[in-house]
Coordinates of C-alpha atoms in Angstrom, one line a residue:
X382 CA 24.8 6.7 8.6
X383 CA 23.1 9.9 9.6
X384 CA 26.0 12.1 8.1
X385 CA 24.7 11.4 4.9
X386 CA 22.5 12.6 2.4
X387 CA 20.4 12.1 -0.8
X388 CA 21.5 13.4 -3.9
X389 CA 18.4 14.5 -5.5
X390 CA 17.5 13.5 -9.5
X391 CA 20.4 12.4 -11.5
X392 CA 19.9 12.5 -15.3
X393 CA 21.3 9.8 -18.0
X394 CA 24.5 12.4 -19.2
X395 CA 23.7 15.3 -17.1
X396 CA 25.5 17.1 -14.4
X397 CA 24.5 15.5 -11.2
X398 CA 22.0 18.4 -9.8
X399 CA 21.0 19.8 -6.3
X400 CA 23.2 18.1 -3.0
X401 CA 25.6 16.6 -5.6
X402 CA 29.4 16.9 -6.3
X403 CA 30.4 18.3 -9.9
X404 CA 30.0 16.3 -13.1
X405 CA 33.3 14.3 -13.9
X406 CA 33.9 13.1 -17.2
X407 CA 36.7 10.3 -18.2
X408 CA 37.5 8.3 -20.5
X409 CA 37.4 4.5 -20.4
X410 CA 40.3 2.3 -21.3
X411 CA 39.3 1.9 -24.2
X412 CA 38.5 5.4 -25.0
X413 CA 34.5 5.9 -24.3
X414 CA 33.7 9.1 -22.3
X415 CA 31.8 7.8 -19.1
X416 CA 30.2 10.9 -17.2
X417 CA 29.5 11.0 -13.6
X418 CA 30.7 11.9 -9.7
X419 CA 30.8 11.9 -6.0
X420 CA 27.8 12.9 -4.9
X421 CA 27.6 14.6 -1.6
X422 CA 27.6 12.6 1.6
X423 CA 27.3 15.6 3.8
X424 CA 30.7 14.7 5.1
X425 CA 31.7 19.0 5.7
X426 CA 28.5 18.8 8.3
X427 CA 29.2 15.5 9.7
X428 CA 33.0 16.6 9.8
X429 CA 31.6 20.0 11.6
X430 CA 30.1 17.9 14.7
X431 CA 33.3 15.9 15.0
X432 CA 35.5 19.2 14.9
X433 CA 33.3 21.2 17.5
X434 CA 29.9 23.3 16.0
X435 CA 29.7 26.6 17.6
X436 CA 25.9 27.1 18.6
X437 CA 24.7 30.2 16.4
X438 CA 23.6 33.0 18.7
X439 CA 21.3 34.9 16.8
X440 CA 17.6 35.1 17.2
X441 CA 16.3 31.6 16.3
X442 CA 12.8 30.1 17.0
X443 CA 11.7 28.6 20.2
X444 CA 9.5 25.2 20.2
X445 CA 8.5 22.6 22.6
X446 CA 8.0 18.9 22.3
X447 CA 7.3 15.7 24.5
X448 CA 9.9 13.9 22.3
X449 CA 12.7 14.9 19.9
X450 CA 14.4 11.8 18.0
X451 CA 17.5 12.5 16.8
X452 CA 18.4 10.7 13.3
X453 CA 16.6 9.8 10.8
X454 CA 17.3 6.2 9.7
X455 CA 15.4 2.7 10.5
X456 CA 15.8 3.4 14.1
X457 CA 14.5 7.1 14.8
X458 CA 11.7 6.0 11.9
X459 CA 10.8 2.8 14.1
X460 CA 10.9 5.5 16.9
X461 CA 8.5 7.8 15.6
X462 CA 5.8 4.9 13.9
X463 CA 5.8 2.8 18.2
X464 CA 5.6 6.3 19.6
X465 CA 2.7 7.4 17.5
X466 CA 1.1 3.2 17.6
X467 CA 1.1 3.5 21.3
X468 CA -0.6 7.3 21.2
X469 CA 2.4 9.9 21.7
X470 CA 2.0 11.6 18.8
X471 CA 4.0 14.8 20.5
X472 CA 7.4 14.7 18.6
X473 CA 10.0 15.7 16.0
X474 CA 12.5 14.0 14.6
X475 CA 15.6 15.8 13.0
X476 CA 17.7 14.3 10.1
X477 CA 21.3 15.8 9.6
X478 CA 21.0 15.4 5.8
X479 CA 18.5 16.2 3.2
X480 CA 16.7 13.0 3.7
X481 CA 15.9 10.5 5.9
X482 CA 16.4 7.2 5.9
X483 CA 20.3 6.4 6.8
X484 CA 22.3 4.0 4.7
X485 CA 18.6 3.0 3.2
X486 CA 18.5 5.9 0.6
X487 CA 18.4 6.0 -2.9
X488 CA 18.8 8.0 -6.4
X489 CA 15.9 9.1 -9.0
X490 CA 17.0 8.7 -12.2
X491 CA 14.9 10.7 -14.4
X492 CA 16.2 9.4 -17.6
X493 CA 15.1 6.2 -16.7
X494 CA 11.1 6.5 -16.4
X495 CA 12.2 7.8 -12.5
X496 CA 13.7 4.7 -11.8
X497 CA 15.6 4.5 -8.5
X498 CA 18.1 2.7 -7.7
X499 CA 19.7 1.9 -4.2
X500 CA 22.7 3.9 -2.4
X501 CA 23.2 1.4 0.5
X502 CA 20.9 -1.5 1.7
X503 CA 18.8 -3.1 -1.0
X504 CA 16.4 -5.7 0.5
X505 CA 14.5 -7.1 3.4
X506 CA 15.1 -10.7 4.0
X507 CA 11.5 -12.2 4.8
X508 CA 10.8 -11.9 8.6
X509 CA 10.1 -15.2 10.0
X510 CA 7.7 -15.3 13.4
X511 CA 10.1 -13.6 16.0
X512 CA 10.5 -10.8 13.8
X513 CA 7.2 -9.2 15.1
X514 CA 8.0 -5.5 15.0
X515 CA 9.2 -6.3 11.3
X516 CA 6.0 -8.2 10.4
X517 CA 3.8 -6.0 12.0
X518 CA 5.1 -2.9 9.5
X519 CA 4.3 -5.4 6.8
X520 CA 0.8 -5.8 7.2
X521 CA 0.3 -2.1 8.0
X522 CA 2.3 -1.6 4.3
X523 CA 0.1 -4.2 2.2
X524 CA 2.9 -6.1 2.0
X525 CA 1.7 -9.2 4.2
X526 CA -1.8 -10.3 4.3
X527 CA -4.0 -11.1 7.2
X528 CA -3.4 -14.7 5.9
X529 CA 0.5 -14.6 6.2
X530 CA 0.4 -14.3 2.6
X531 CA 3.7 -12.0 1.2
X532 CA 2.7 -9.8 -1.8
X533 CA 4.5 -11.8 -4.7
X534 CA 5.5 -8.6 -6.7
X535 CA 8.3 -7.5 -3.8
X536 CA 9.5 -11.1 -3.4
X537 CA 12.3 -10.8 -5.4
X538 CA 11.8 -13.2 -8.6
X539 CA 14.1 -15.7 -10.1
X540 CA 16.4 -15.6 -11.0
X541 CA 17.4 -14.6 -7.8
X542 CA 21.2 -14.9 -8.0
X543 CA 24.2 -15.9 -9.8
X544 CA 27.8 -16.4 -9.6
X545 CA 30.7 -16.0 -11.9
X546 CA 33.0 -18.7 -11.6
X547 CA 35.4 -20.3 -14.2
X548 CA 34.6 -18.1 -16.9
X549 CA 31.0 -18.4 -16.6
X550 CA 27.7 -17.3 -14.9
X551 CA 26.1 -20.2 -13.6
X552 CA 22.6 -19.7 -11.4
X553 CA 23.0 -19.3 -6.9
X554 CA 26.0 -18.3 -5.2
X555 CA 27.5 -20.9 -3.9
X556 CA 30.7 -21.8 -5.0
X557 CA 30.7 -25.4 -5.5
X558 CA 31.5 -25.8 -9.7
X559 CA 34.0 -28.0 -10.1
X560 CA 34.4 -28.3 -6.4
X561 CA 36.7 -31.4 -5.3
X562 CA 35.4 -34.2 -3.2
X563 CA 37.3 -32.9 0.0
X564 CA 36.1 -29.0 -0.6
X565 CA 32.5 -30.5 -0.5
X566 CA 33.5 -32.1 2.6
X567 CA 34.2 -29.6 4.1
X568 CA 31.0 -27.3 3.2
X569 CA 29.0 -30.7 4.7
X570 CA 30.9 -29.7 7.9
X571 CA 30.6 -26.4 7.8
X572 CA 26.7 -26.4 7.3
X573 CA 26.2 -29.2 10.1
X574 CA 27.7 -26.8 12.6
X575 CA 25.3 -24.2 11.2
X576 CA 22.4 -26.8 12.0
X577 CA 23.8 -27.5 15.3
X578 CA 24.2 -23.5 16.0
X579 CA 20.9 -22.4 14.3
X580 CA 18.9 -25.0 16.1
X581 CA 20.3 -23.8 19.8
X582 CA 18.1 -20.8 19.4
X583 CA 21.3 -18.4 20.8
X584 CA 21.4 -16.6 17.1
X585 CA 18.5 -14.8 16.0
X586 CA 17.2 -11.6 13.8
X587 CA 16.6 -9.4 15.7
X588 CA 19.6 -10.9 17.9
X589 CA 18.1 -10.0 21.4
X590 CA 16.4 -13.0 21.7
X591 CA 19.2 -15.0 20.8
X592 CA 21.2 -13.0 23.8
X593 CA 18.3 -13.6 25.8
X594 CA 18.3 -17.5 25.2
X595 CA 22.5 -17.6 25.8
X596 CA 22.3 -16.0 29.2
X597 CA 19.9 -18.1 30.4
X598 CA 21.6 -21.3 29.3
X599 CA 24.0 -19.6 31.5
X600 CA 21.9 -19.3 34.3
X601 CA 21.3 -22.7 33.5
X602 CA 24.2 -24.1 33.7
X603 CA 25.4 -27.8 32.4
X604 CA 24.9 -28.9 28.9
X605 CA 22.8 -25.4 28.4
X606 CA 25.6 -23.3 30.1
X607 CA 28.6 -25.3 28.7
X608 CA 27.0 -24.5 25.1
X609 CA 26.2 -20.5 25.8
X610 CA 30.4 -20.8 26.8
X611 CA 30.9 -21.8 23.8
X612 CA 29.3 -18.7 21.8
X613 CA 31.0 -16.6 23.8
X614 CA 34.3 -18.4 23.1
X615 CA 33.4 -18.1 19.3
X616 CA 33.6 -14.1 20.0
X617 CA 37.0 -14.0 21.4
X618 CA 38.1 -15.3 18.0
X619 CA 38.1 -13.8 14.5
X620 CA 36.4 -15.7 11.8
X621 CA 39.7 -16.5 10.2
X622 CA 41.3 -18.3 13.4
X623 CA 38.5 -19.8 14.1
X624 CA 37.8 -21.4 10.6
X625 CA 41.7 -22.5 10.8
X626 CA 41.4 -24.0 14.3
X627 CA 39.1 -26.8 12.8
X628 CA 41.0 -27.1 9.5
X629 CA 38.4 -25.5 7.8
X630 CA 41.0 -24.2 4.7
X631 CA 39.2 -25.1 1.3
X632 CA 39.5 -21.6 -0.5
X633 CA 35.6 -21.4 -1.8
X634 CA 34.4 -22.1 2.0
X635 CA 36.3 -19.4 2.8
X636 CA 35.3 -17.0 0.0
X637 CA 31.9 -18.0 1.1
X638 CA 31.9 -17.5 4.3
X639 CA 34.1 -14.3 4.1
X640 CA 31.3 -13.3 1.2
X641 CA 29.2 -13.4 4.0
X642 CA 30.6 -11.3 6.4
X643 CA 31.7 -8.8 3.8
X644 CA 27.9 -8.4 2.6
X645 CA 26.3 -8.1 6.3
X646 CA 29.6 -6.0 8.1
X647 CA 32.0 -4.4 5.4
X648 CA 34.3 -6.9 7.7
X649 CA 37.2 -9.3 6.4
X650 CA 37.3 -13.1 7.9
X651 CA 40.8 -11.1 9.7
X652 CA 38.0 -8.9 10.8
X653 CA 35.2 -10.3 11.8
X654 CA 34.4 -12.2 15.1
X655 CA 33.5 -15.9 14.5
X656 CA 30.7 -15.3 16.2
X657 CA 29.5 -12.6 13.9
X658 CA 30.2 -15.0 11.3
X659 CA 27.9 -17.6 12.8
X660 CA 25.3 -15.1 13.0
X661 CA 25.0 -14.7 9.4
X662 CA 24.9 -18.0 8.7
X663 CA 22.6 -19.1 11.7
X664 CA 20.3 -16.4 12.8
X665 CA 17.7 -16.7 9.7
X666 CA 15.9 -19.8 8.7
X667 CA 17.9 -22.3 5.9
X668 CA 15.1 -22.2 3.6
X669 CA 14.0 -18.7 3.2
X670 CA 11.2 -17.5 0.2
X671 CA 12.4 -13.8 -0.2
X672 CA 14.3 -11.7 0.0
X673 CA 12.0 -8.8 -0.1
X674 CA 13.5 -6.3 -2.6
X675 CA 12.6 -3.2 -4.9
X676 CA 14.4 -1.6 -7.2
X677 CA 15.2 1.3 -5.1
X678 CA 15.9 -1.2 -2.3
X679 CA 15.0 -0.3 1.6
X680 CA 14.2 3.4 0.9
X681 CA 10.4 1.7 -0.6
X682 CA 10.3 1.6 3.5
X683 CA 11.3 4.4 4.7
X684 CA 9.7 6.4 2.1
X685 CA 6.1 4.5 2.7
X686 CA 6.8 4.6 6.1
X687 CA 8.1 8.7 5.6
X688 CA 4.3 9.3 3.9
X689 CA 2.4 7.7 7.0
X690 CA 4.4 9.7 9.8
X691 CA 4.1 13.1 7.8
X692 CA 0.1 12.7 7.9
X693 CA -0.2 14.6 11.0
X694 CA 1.5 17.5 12.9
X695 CA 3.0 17.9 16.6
X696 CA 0.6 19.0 19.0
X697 CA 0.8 22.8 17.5
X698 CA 0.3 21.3 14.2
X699 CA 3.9 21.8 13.1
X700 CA 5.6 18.8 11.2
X701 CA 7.4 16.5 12.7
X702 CA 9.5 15.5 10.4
X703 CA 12.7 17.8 9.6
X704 CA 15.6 16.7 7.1
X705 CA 18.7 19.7 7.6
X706 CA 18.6 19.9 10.9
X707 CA 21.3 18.6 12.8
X708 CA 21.9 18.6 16.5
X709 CA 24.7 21.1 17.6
X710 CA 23.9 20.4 21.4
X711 CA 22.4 18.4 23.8
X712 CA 21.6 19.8 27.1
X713 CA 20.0 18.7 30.3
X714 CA 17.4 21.6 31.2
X715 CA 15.6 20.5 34.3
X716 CA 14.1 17.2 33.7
X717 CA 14.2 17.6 30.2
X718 CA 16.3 18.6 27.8
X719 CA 17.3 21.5 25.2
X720 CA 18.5 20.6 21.4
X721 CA 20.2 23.3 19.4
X722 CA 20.0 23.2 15.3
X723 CA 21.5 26.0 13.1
X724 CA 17.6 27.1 13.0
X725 CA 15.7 26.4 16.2
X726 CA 16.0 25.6 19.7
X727 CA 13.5 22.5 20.9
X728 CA 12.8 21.8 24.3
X729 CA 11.8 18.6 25.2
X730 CA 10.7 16.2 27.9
X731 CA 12.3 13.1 26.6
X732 CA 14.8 12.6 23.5
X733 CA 15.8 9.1 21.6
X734 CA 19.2 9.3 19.7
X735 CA 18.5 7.3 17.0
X736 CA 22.4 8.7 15.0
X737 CA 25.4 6.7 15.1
X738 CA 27.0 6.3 18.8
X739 CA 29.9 7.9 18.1
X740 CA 28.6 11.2 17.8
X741 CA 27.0 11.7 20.8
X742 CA 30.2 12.6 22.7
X743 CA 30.5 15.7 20.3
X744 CA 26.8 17.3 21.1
X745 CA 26.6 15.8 24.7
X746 CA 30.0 17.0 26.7
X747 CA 28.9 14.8 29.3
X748 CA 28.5 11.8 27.5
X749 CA 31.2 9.1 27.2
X750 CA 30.8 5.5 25.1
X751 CA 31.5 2.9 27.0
X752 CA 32.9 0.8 24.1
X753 CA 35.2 1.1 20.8
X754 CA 33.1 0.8 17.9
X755 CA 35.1 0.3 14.7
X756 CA 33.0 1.6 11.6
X757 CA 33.3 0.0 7.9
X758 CA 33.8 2.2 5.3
X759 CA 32.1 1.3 1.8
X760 CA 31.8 2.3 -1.6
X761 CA 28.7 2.4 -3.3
X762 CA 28.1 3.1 -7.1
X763 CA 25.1 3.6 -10.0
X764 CA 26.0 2.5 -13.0
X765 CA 24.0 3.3 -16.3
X766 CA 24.8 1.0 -19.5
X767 CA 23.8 2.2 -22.4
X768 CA 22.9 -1.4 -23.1
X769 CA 23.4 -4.7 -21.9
X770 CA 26.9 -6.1 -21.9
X771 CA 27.8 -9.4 -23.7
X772 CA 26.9 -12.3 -21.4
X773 CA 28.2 -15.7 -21.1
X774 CA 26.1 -18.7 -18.9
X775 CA 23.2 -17.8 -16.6
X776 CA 20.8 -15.0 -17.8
X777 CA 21.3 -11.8 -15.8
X778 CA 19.8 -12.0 -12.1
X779 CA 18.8 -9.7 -9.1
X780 CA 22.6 -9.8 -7.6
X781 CA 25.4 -10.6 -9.5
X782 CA 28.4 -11.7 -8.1
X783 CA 32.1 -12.6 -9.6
X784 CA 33.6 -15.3 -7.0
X785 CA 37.5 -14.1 -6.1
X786 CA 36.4 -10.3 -6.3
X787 CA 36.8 -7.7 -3.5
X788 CA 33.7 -6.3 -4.7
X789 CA 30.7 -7.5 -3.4
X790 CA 29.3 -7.4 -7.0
X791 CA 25.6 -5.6 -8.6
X792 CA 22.3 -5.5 -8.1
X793 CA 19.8 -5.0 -11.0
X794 CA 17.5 -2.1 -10.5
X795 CA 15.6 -3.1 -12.9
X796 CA 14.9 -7.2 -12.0
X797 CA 11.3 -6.6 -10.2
X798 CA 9.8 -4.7 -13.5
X799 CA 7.8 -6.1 -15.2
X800 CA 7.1 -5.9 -19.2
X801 CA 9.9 -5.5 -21.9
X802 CA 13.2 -5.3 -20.4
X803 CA 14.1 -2.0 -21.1
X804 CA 17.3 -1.4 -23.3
X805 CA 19.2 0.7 -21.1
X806 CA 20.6 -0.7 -17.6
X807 CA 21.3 0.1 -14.1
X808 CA 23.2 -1.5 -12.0
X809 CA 24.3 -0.8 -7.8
X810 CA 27.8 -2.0 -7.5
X811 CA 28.8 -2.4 -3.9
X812 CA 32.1 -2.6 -2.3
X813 CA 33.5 -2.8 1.6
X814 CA 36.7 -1.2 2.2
X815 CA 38.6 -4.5 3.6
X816 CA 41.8 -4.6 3.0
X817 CA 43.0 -1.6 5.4
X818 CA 42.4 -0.6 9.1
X819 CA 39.2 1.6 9.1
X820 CA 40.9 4.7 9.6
X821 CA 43.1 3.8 6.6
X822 CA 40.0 2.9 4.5
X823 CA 38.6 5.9 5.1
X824 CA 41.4 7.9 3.7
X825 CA 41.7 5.6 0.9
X826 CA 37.7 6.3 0.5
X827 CA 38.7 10.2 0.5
X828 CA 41.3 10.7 -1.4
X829 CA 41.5 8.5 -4.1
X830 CA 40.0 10.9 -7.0
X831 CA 36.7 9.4 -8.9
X832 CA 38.9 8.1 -12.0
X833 CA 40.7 6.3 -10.1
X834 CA 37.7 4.6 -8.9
X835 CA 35.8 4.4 -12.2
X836 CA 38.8 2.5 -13.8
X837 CA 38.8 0.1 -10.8
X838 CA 35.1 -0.5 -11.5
X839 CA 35.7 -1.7 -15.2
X840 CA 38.4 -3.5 -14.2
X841 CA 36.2 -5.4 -11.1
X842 CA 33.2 -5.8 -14.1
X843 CA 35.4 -6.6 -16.9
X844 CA 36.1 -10.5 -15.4
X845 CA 33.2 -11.5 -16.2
X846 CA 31.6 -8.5 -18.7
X847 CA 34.7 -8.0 -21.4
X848 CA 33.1 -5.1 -22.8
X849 CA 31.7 -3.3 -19.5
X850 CA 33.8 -0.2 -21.1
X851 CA 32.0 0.4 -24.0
X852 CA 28.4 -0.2 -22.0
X853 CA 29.1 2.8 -19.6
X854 CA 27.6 5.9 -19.9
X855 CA 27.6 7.0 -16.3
X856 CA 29.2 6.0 -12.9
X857 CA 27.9 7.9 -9.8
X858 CA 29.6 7.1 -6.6
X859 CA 28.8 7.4 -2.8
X860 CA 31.6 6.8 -0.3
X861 CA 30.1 6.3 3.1
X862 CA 33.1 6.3 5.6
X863 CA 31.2 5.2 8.9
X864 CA 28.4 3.1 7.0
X865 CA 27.8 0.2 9.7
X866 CA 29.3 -0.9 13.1
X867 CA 31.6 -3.8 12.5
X868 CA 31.5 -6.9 14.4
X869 CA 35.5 -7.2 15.5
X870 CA 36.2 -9.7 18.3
X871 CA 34.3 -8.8 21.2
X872 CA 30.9 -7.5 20.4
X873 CA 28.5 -9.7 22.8
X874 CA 30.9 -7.5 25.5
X875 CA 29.8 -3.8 23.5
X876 CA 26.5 -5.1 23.7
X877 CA 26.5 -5.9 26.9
X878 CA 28.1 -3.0 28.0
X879 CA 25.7 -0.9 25.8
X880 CA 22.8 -2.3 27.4
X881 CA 23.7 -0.9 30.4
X882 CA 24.7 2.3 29.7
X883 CA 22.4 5.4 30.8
X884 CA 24.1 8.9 29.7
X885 CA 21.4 10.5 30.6
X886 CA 18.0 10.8 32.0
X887 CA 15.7 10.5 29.6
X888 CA 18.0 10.3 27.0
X889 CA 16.9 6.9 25.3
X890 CA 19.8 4.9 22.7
X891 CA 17.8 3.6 19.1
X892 CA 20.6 2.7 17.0
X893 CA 21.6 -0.6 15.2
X894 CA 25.2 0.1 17.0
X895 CA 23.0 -1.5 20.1
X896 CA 23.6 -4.8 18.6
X897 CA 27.0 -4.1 16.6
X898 CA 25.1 -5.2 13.4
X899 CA 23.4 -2.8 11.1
X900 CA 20.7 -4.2 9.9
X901 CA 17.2 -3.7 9.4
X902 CA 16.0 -5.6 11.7
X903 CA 18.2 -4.4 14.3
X904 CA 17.4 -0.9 13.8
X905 CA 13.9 -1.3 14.2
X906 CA 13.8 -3.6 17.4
X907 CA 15.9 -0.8 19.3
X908 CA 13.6 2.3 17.8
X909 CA 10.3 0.5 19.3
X910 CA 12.3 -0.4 22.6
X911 CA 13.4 3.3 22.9
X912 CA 9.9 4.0 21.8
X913 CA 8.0 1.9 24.7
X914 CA 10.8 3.1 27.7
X915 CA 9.6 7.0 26.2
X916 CA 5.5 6.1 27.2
X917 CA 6.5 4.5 30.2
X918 CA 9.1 7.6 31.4
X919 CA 6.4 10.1 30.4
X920 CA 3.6 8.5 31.7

C-alpha cells in the first residue's frame, strides 16, 4: 500500500522514534507492563489525497524527466530496474511515505543486533520457469546461480512449519491429526480437483499466462472451451458456495482452504471467489523447495533492489529515487504530462502509476476506474519476548500457526540465523480483518485503541503459549486499511476490464490491482509490462 510508511528504529523498551506513534504502555492480564504502539501508516497524507490536496502555490523547483513512476512498491521498483535493463535510465520515481517498498517494508530493531523484522509480506515462494522476470532478479541478486542452483541460506530451513492442533504443535500445516476416515476423503477429493485444475495450465504465478491459456481454450472451443467455461463459472461463485455445492463440508478442509485465502487475500471463504481459491491452491507447483524468506521478509528485495537503482542519477545527475513525495496532481501538458508534489513540479514525457488504483481518481480529475475494487484491511504486529514461552510438541518453526484462530498466526524473525539461538524473541503476528465488510474493518482497524488489540493478541497466542503474558516486553502494531485487492466474485471481469482500460495517453497502470492479487509476482510482471509499453511509446 503506497499510503504507508516505515517506522524507522524501534528499540527493546523505548519510545518508538522518528515516523512512529507515541509509546503505549499496558499491563497484561496478568499484570506485566508490555510497552509499545501504532506506528504511523501515513494514513493523515493518504487521507489528504482522498479528501482533496490543494496544490501549494509558492515558488517550488522545476524538473524534467522522460519518465516519472509513481509509487514505490514491487511494481514502480520492477518499473524502474526493466526501464533502466532496457536503457532508459531518464526517470524518478516518487514514494508517498518515508520508504519504499509498499506492504514489503520492515522494522530495525536495534536492541536486537539490528534485526528486522517484517511489517507485511514475508517470503518469496521459489519461482518455477514461467516466472522469468522473477528469476531473472534472482540471478542479478546472487540468489540463483547460473546453474539453477538457489542460495541455500535464503531457502527457508526446516522446520519450515507447524500447526497447533489438539493441544499440541505437531510439524506442517495441514490439518489432518486425528482426522476421520470421511474428512480424509474428502481432502483426496479436494486435492484431485487441484491436480485436474493445476494441470490445465489456466492458473499460473504470474496469472497472465494462465488468462492467456483460458481464452484461447475459448477460442478453441470444445473440450478446451467447455473447460475455460468452467473457470469462469468458478468466479461467479464465492469459495464457500462453491465448496458447499460439491458437499465439500468437513470443517479442517474448510479451515484449510479458508487458511488459504486468508493468507494470500485478507478474504473469508464468504469472501473470496472460488476461483481465487483455486488459484492458491493451483497456480504453483505441488512440490515446491522454498519458500524464499529472510528475517526481514520481502524488504531484503526491495532494499537490494533500492541499492542497485540508487547507483546512478537522472540524466542531470539528480536521484531518482524520492521517498516523501506524493503526487497532488496529474496533468496532461501537451503530449506529456505535469506531476505536482508539496516540493517540486516534474514534467515528463511518459508516467507509470505504480500506487493503488483507487487513488488515481483523486490526482487525475479525469480519470475514472472502470471496476470496484474492494481492499482488505490487516493487522500486523512485532512482538519481542523477553524469552521463549513454554512449548508443548514440535520445536518452534518459521510460521506458526494455531488451527481454529482468526489470526493467521507468527513468523520467527529469527529462524534463518544461524549460531546460538538468541535468548530474546521476535515474532510477526499477522491478522486479516475478516469478519466485517471492508469499510467496517477498516473502522474497526481505526478505532479500536492499541490495548484493546494487545489483549486480543495474548489471548490469540495464549491457546497454544499459556504464558505468552509474562514473555512480552513489547507489541508494535501496523494497521494497513487498504493492504491488498481482494478477490470477491468477479475478478477475471476487473481484469479484463482493467486490461483495457487507457486513462490516459501515456499514462501506463503497474500495480498488482491489474490482476486483483497482490502478490510479488504480480507486481513485478505489470512493472516490466508498463516498463516495455514506456521504450516502445518513447521510442
Amino acid at each position: 500500500m503506497q499510503c504507508a510508511a516505515q517506522a524507522a528504529a524501534l528499540t527493546i523498551g523505548a519510545p518508538l522514534v522518528a515516523q512512529a506513534a507515541p509509546a503505549l504502555v499496558g499491563l497484561a492480564p496478568k499484570g506485566r507492563v508490555i510497552g509499545g504502539g501504532f506506528v504511523d501508516d501515513d494514513a493523515a497524507a493518504g487521507h489528504a489525497l482522498r479528501d482533496g490536496v490543494t496544490v501549494p502555490t509558492g515558488p517550488r523547483t522545476e524538473r524534467a524527466v522522460s519518465v516519472a513512476i509513481v509509487g514505490g512498491g514491487i511494481g514502480g521498483l520492477s518499473a524502474a530496474w526493466r526501464l533502466d535493463a532496457r536503457g532508459l535510465t531518464d526517470w524518478t520515481l516518487l514514494e508517498l511515505g518515508t520508504q519504499l517498498g509498499g506492504n514489503a517494508r520492515s522494522a530495525e530493531y536495534p536492541g536486537l543486533d539490528g534485526l528486522r523484522a517484517p511489517w507485511g509480506a514475508h517470503y518469496l515462494p521459489v519461482p518455477d520457469a514461467s516466472a522469468v522476470h522473477v528469476r531473472e532478479l534472482c540471478r542479478e541478486l546472487g540468489l540463483l546461480s547460473p546453474a539453477g542452483e538457489w542460495d541455500e541460506t535464503v531457502l527457508c530451513h526446516a522446520p519450515q512449519e507447524r500447526l497447533w492442533q489438539h493441544g499440541r504443535w505437531r510439524e506442517g500445516l495441514d490439518p489432518l491429526d486425528a482426522a476421520t476416515a470421511a474428512e480424509r476423503r474428502q481432502f483426496a477429493q479436494f486435492e484431485s480437483l487441484v491436480a485436474e485444475w493445476r494441470a490445465s495450465g489456466m492458473f499460473s504465478v504470474p496469472s497472465a499466462q494462465g488468462h492467456a491459456v483460458r481464452e484461447e481454450a475459448r477460442r478453441q472451443g470444445g473440450a478446451a472451451g467447455r473447460r475455460a467455461a468452467e473457470v469462469d463459472a468458478l468466479d461467479r461463485l464465492t469459495a464457500d458456495q462453491w465448496l458447499r455445492s460439491l458437499r465439500l463440508d468437513a470443517p479442517a478442509l474448510r479451515w484449510w482452504v479458508e487458511y488459504g485465502t486468508r493468507d494470500d487475500y485478507g478474504a473469508s471463504l464468504q469472501q473470496a471467489s472460488a476461483w481465487a481459491a483455486m488459484h492458491y491452491f493451483a497456480a504453483r507447483g505441488d512440490e515446491e523447495q522454498g519458500p524464499l524468506t529472510w528475517p526481514e521478509g520481502n524488504d531484503y528485495l526491495v532494499r537490494a533492489l533500492t541499492r542497485r537503482l540508487a547507483r546512478r542519477g537522472d540524466a542531470r545527475g539528480r536521484a531518482r529515487l524520492q521517498s516523501s513525495s506524493p503526487v497532488l496532481h496529474l496533468t496532461r501538458r501537451g503530449t506529456g504530462w505535469l506531476l505536482d508534489t508539496p516540493r517540486e513540479r516534474i514534467i515528463a514525457e511518459a508516467v507509470v502509476w505504480a500506487a493503488p488504483l483507487f487513488v488515481l481518481p483523486r490526482v487525475l480529475r479525469s480519470a475514472v476506474l472502470p471496476v470496484r475494487i474492494e481492499y482488505a484491511p490487516w493487522m500486523v504486529a512485532n512482538l519481542v519476548l523477553d524469552r521463549p514461552p513454554a512449548e508443548r510438541g514440535a520445536p518452534m518453526a518459521w510460521d506458526n500457526v494455531i488451527y481454529g484462530s482468526s489470526a493467521l498466526g507468527y513468523v520467527n524473525a529469527q529462524h534463518q540465523q544461524l549460531g546460538t539461538p538468541q535468548t530474546t524473541q521476535l515474532w510477526t503476528w499477522y491478522h486479516a480483518l475478516t469478519d466485517r465488510p471492508a469499510l467496517a474493518a477498516r473502522q474497526q482497524l481505526r478505532d479500536t485503541p492499541w490495548s484493546a488489540w494487545r489483549d486480543h493478541i495474548i489471548a490469540d497466542l495464549q491457546r497454544a503459549h499459556p504464558d505468552i503474558a509474562q514473555r512480552l516486553v513489547r507489541i508494535d502494531i501496523r494497521r494497513w486499511g487498504h493492504a491488498m485487492a481482494r478477490p470477491v466474485p468477479g475478478a477475471l471481469a476487473r481484469v479484463q476490464a482493467l486490461r483495457e482500460w487507457e486513462p490516459g495517453p501515456r499514462l501506463f497502470m503497474a500495480h498488482a490491482d491489474l490482476s486483483n492479487l497482490s502478490l510479488f509476482e504480480e507486481a513485478q510482471w505489470h512493472g516490466v509490462a508498463a516498463a516495455d509499453r514506456v521504450v516502445r511509446a518513447l521510442q
